[in-house]
Short mmCIF file of C-alpha atoms in Angstrom, two decimals:
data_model
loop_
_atom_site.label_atom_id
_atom_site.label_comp_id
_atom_site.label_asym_id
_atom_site.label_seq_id
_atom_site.Cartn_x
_atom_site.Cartn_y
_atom_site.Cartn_z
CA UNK A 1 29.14 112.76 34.58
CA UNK A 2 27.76 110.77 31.31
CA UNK A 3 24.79 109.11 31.83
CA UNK A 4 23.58 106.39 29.17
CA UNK A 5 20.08 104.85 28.63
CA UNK A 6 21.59 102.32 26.28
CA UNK A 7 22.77 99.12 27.28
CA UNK A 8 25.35 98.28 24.91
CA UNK A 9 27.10 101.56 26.21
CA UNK A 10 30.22 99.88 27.55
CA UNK A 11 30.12 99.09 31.59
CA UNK A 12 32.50 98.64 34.60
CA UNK A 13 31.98 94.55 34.23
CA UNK A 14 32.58 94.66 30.62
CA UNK A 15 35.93 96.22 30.46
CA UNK A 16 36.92 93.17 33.42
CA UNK A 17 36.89 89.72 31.36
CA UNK A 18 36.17 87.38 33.76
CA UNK A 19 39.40 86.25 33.12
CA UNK A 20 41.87 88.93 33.96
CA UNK A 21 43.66 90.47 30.68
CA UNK A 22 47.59 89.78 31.02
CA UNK A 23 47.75 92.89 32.13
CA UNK A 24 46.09 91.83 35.13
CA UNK A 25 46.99 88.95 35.14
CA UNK A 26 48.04 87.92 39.23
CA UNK A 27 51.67 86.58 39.36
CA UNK A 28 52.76 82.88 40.03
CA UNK A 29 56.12 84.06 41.35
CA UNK A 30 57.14 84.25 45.13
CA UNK A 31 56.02 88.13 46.23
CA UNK A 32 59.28 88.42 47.55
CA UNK A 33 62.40 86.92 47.60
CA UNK A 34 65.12 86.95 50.07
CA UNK A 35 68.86 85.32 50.48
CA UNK A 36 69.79 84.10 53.41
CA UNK A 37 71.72 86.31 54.87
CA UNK A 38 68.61 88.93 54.25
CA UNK A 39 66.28 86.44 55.83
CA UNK A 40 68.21 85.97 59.15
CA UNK A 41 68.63 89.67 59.06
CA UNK A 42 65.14 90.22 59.02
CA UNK A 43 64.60 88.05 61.74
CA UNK A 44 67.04 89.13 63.61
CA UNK A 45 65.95 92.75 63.16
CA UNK A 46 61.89 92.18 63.76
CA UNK A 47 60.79 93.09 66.87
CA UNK A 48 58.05 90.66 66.35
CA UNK A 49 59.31 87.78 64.63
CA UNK A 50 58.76 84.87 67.63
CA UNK A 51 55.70 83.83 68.73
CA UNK A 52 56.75 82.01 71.68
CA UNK A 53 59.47 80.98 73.85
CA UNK A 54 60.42 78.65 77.19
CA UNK A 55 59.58 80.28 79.89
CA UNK A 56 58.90 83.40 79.54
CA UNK A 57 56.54 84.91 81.59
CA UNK A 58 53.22 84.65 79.65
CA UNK A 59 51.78 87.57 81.80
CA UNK A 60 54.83 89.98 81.51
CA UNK A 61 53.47 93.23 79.98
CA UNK A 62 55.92 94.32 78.13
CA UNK A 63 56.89 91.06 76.52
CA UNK A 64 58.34 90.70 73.05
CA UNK A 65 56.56 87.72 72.54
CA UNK A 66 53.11 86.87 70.47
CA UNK A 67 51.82 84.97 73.06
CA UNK A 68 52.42 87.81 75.93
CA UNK A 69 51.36 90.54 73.29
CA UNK A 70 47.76 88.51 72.55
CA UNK A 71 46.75 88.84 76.06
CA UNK A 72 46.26 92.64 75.79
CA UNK A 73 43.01 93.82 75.36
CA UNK A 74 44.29 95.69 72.27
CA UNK A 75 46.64 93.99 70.18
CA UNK A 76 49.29 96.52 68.70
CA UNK A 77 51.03 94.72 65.83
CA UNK A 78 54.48 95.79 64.67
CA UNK A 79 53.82 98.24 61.87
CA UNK A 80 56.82 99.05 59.23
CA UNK A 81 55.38 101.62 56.41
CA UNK A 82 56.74 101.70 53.29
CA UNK A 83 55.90 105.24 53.46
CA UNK A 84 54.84 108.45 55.09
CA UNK A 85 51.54 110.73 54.93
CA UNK A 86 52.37 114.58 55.89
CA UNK A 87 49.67 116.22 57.96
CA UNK A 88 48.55 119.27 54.97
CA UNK A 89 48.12 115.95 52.49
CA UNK A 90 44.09 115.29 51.74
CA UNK A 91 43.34 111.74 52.41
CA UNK A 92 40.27 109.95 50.55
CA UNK A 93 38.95 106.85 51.89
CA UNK A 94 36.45 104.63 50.20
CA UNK A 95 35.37 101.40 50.62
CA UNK A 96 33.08 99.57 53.20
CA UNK A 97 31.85 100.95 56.15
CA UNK A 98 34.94 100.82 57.89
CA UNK A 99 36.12 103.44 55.77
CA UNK A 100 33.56 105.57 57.49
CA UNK A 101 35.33 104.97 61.13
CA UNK A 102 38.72 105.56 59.18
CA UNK A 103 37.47 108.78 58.16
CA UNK A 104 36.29 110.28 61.45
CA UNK A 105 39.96 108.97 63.28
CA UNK A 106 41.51 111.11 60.53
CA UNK A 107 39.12 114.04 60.68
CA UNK A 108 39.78 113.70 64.60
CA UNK A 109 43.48 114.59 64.07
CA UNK A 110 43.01 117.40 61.94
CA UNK A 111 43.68 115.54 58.60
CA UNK A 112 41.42 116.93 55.70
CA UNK A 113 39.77 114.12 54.44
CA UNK A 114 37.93 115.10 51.15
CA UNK A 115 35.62 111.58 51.38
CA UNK A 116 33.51 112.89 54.49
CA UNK A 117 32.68 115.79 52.12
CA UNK A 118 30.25 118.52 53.94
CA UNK A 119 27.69 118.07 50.55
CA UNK A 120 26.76 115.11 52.27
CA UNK A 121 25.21 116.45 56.02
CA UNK A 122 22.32 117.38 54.35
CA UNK A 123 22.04 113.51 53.73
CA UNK A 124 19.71 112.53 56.56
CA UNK A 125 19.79 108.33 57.28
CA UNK A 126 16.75 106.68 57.18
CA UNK A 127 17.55 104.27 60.40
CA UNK A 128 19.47 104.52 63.36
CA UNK A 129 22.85 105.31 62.13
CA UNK A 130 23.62 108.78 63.28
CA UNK A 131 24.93 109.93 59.69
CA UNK A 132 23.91 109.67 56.00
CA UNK A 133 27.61 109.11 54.97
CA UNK A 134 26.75 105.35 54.72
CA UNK A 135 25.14 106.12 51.75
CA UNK A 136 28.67 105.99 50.08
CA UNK A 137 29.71 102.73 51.51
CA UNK A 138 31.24 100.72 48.89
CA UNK A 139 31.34 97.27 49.78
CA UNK A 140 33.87 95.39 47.06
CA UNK A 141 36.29 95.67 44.45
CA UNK A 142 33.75 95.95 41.81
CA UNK A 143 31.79 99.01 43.23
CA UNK A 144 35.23 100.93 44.42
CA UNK A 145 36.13 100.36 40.50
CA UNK A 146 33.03 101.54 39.28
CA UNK A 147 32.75 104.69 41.39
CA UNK A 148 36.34 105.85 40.17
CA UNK A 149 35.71 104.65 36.46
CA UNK A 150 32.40 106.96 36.81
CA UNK A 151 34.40 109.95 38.40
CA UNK A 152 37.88 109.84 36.57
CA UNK A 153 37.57 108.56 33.22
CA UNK A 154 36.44 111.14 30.67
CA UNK A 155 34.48 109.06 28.50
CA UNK A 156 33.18 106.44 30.86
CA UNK A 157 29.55 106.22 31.10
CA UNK A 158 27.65 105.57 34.10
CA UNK A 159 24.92 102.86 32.96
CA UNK A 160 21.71 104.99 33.59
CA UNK A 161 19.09 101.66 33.15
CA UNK A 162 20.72 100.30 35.98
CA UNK A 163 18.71 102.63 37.95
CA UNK A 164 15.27 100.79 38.89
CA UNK A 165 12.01 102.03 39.84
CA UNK A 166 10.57 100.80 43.29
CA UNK A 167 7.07 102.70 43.09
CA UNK A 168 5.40 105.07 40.63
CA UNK A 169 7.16 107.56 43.32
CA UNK A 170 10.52 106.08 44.55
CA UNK A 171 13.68 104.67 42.57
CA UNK A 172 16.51 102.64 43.84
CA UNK A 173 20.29 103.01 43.04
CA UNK A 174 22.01 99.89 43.41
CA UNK A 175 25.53 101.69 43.60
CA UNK A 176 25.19 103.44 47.30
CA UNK A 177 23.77 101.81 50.48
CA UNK A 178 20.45 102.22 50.91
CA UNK A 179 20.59 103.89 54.19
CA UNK A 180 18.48 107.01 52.79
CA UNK A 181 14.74 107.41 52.39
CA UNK A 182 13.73 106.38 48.58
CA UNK A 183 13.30 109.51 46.52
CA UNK A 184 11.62 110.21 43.45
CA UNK A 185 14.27 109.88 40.38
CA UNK A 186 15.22 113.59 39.87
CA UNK A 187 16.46 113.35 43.62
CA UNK A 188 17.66 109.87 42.91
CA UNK A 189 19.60 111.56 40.06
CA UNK A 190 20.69 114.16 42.28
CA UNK A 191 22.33 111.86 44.89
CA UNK A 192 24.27 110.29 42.54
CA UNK A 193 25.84 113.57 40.84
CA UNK A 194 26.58 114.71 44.73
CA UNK A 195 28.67 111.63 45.03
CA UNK A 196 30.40 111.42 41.39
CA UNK A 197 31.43 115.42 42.28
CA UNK A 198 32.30 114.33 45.30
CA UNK A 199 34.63 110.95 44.62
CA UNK A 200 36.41 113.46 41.63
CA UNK A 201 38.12 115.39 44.95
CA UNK A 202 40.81 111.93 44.95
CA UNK A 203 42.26 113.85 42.34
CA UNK A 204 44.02 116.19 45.03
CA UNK A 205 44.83 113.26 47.64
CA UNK A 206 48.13 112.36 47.97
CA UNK A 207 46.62 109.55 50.35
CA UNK A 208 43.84 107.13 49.49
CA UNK A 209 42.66 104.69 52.31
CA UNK A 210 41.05 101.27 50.54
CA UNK A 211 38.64 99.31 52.63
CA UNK A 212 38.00 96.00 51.08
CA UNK A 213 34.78 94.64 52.93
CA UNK A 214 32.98 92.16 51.11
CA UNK A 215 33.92 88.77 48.06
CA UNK A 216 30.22 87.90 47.29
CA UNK A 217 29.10 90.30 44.77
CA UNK A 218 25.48 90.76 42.79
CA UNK A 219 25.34 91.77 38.95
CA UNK A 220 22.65 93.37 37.07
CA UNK A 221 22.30 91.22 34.02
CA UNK A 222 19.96 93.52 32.12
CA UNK A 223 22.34 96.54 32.73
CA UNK A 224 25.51 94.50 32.50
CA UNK A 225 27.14 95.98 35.93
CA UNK A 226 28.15 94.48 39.02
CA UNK A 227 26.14 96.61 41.96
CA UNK A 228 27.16 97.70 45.23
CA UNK A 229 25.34 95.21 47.15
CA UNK A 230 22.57 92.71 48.07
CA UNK A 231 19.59 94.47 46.36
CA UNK A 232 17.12 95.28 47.97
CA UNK A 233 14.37 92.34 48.19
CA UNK A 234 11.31 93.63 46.61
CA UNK A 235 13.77 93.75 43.37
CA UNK A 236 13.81 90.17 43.43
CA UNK A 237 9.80 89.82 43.09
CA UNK A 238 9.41 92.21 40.60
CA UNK A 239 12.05 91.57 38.67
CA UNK A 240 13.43 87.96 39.73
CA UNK A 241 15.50 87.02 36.67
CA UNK A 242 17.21 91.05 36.92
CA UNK A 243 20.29 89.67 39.23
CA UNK A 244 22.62 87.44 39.73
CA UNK A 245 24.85 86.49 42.87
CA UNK A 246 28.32 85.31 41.99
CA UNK A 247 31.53 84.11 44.59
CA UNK A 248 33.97 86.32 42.97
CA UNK A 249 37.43 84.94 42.17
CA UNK A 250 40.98 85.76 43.59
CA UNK A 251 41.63 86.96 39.98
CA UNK A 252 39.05 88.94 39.59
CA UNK A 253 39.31 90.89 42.53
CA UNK A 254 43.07 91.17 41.49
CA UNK A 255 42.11 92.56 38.71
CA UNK A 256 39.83 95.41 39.90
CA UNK A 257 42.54 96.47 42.30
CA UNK A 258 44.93 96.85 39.37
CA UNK A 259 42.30 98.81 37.49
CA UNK A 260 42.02 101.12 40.29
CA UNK A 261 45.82 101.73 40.41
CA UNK A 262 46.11 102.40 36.94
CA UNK A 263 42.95 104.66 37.69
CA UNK A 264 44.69 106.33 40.34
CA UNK A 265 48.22 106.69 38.50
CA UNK A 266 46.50 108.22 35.48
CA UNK A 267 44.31 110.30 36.74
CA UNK A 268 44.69 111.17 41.18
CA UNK A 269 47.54 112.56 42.85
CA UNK A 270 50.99 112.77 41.05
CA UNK A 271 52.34 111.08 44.20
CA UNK A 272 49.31 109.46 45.21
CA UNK A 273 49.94 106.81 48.05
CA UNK A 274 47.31 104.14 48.64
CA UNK A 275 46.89 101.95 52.21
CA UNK A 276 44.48 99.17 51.62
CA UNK A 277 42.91 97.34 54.89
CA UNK A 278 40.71 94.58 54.89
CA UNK A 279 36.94 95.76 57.24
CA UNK A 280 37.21 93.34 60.24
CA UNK A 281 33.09 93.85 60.27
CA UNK A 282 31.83 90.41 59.05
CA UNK A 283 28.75 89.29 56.73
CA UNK A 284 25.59 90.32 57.92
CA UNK A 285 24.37 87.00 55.86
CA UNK A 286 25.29 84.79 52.49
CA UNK A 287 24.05 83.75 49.55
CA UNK A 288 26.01 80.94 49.27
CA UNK A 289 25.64 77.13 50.86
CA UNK A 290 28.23 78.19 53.32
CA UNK A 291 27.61 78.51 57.50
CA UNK A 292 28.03 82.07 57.44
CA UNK A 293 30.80 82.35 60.00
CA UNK A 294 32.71 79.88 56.89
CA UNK A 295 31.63 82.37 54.25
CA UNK A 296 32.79 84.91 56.55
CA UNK A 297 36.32 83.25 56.70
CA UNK A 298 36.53 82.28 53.47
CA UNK A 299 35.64 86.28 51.77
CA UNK A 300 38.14 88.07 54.70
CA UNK A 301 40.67 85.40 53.59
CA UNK A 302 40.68 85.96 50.05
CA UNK A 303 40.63 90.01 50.43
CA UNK A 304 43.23 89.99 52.79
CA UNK A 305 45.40 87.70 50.74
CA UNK A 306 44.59 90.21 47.49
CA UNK A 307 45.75 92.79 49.89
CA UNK A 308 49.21 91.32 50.82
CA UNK A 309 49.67 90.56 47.13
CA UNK A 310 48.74 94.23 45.76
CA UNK A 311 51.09 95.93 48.13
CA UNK A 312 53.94 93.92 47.34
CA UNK A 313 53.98 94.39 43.72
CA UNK A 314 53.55 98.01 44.38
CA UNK A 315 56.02 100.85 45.77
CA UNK A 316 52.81 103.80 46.48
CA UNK A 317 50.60 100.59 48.18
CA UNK A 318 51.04 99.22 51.88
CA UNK A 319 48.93 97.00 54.05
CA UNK A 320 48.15 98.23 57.38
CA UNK A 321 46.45 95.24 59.33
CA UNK A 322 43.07 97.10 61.09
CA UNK A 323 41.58 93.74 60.77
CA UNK A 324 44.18 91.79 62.55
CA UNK A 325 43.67 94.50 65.33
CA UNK A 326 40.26 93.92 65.92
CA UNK A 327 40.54 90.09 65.27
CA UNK A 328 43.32 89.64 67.93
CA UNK A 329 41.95 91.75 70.66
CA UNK A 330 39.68 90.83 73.64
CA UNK A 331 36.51 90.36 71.90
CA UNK A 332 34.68 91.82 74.50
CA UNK A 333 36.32 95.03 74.33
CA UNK A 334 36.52 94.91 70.78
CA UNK A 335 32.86 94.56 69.60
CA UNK A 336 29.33 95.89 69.74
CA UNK A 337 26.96 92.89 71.46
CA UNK A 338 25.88 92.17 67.52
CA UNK A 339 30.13 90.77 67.48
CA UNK A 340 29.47 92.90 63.89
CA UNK A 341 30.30 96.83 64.78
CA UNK A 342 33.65 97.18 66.04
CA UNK A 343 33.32 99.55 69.35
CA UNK A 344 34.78 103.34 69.34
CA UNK A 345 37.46 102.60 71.67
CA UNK A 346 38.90 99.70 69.25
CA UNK A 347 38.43 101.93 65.94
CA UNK A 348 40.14 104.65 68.14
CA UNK A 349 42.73 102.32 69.03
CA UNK A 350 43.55 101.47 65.20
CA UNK A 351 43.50 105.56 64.36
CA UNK A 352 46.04 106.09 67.02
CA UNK A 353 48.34 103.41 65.45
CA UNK A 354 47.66 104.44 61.96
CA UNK A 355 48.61 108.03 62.68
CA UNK A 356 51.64 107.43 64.42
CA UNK A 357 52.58 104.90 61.65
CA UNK A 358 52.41 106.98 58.68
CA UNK A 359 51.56 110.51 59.76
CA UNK A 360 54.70 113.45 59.80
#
């Protein structure tokens, strides 16, 4: 791993325009086309095509039906993979925490999953979470970019001054989640070798899991790099003019996923396979004017739009729908009292499908 001191070293923000290059550019054609024949054959062979019908029996178990198969407590939705995982394959998944859940369902079914490297026990959390392996939460397109630029790329640089001093002791990276005590910056340093060794290991996995979590991102404008997340608020008294909060743009995010396919095409797996899911955990808060249950709306609907979109203009990405799961099950059983932390039995749930789905 390159580290630079000097900020006209080129960054992860400067190599996205903020309008996406033509390479990157998002089509304005349908995402698929059918005739009609196809159509009514794809009704016609969809076990979940109708949402409702005259009377049926809204309470009937084993109904074919959207409206019997909402009043579950666990909503299974009809799953068709492009394509299959084998049980030796490595799996890496990054993204928001999500991922992290993702990770031990896979780990739970004897799946080596290179993310939830053993480097990182020694990574103690600072709060109540039960594991240090949110320190690698990535939280949006930007960061998941970044880490993989940082990792894969032989001459990318990771931008050292983005790095800031909290005390004459401690030091802040703004590319993990803070869920670690503040170290001095040889430690700091440290951490952030751990991970970049650590994220290299995609290389080897034929499957990579993408959690998109988050749409309103924070740059560093003195480092020229979008960061991880919301930094941390002391930043914004010493340094107040250091950040800015932006409501990134279906484009842009469209762009950073097909940087991180070409990423993963060059340099991962030489049959890599990538699932991207949308977190179903919401905003803790926002930054924007919005109520935060619209901002909420508003940054899941744009991700999981990007989502649909990226898998259908590629054969190695599908969309597997954990945040319809969790959205269209009893919300009682579904979520923590916070209606923020999806509950074991729900991310359990979701494994269980995901495995039979794509696992051989």
């Amino acid at each position: 791993m390159q580290m630079t001191n000097d900020a006209s070293a080129t960054c992860a923000d400067e190599l996205i325009d903020s309008t996406p290059s033509d390479r990157y550019r998002f089509s304005t054609q349908p995402s698929y086309v059918a005739t009609a024949a196809e159509a009514v054959n794809n009704y016609r062979e969809n076990p979940a095509a109708i949402w409702y019908k005259d009377n049926a029996d809204p309470n009937d178990w084993d109904g074919k039906y959207a409206f019997q198969r909402l009043r579950h407590t666990w909503f299974t939705p009809h799953v068709a993979p492009k394509f299959k995982l084998y049980r030796q394959d490595k799996v890496y998944a990054i993204g928001s925490c999500f991922a992290r859940g993702l990770e031990n369902g896979l780990a739970a079914h004897n799946i080596a999953v290179e993310s939830a490297a053993p480097e990182f026990a020694k990574l103690q959390a600072a709060n109540r979470e039960g594991s240090g392996l949110g320190f690698i939460n990535k939280y949006n397109t930007y960061s998941i970019l970044n880490e993989l630029r940082w990792a894969l790329e032989p001459h990318a640089e990771f931008p050292r001054d983005s790095i800031v001093p909290l005390t004459q002791t401690t030091w802040y990276d703004p590319h993990t989640n803070p869920t670690l005590e503040f170290v001095d910056l040889q430690e700091t340093l440290e951490r952030r070798a751990l991970m970049q060794a650590v994220t290299k290991r995609i290389r080897d996995c034929r499957g990579v899991v993408l959690t998109l979590g988050m749409a309103e991102v924070w740059r560093d404008v003195k480092a020229k790099v979008f960061v991880n997340r919301t930094p941390i608020p002391s930043l914004f008294k010493t340094d107040p003019d250091r950040y800015e909060f932006q409501l990134s743009s279906f484009g842009e995010n469209w762009a950073n996923l097909e940087a991180i396919h070409a990423l993963l095409s060059e340099y991962g797996h030489s049959d890599v396979h990538i699932i991207v899911t949308v977190s179903p955990v919401p905003l803790m808060n926002t930054f924007s004017t919005m109520d935060i249950v619209v901002a909420n709306t508003w940054a899941k609907s744009l991700l999981r739009a990007i989502a649909q979109e990226w898998a259908a203009a590629h054969s190695n990405v599908d969309y597997f729908p954990s945040y319809e799961i969790v959205q269209n099950s009893d919300r009682a059983a579904a979520w923590d009292l916070d209606l923020r932390h999806v509950r074991g039995t729900g991310v359990q749930h979701i494994m269980d499908l995901f495995v039979r789905k794509y696992i051989e």
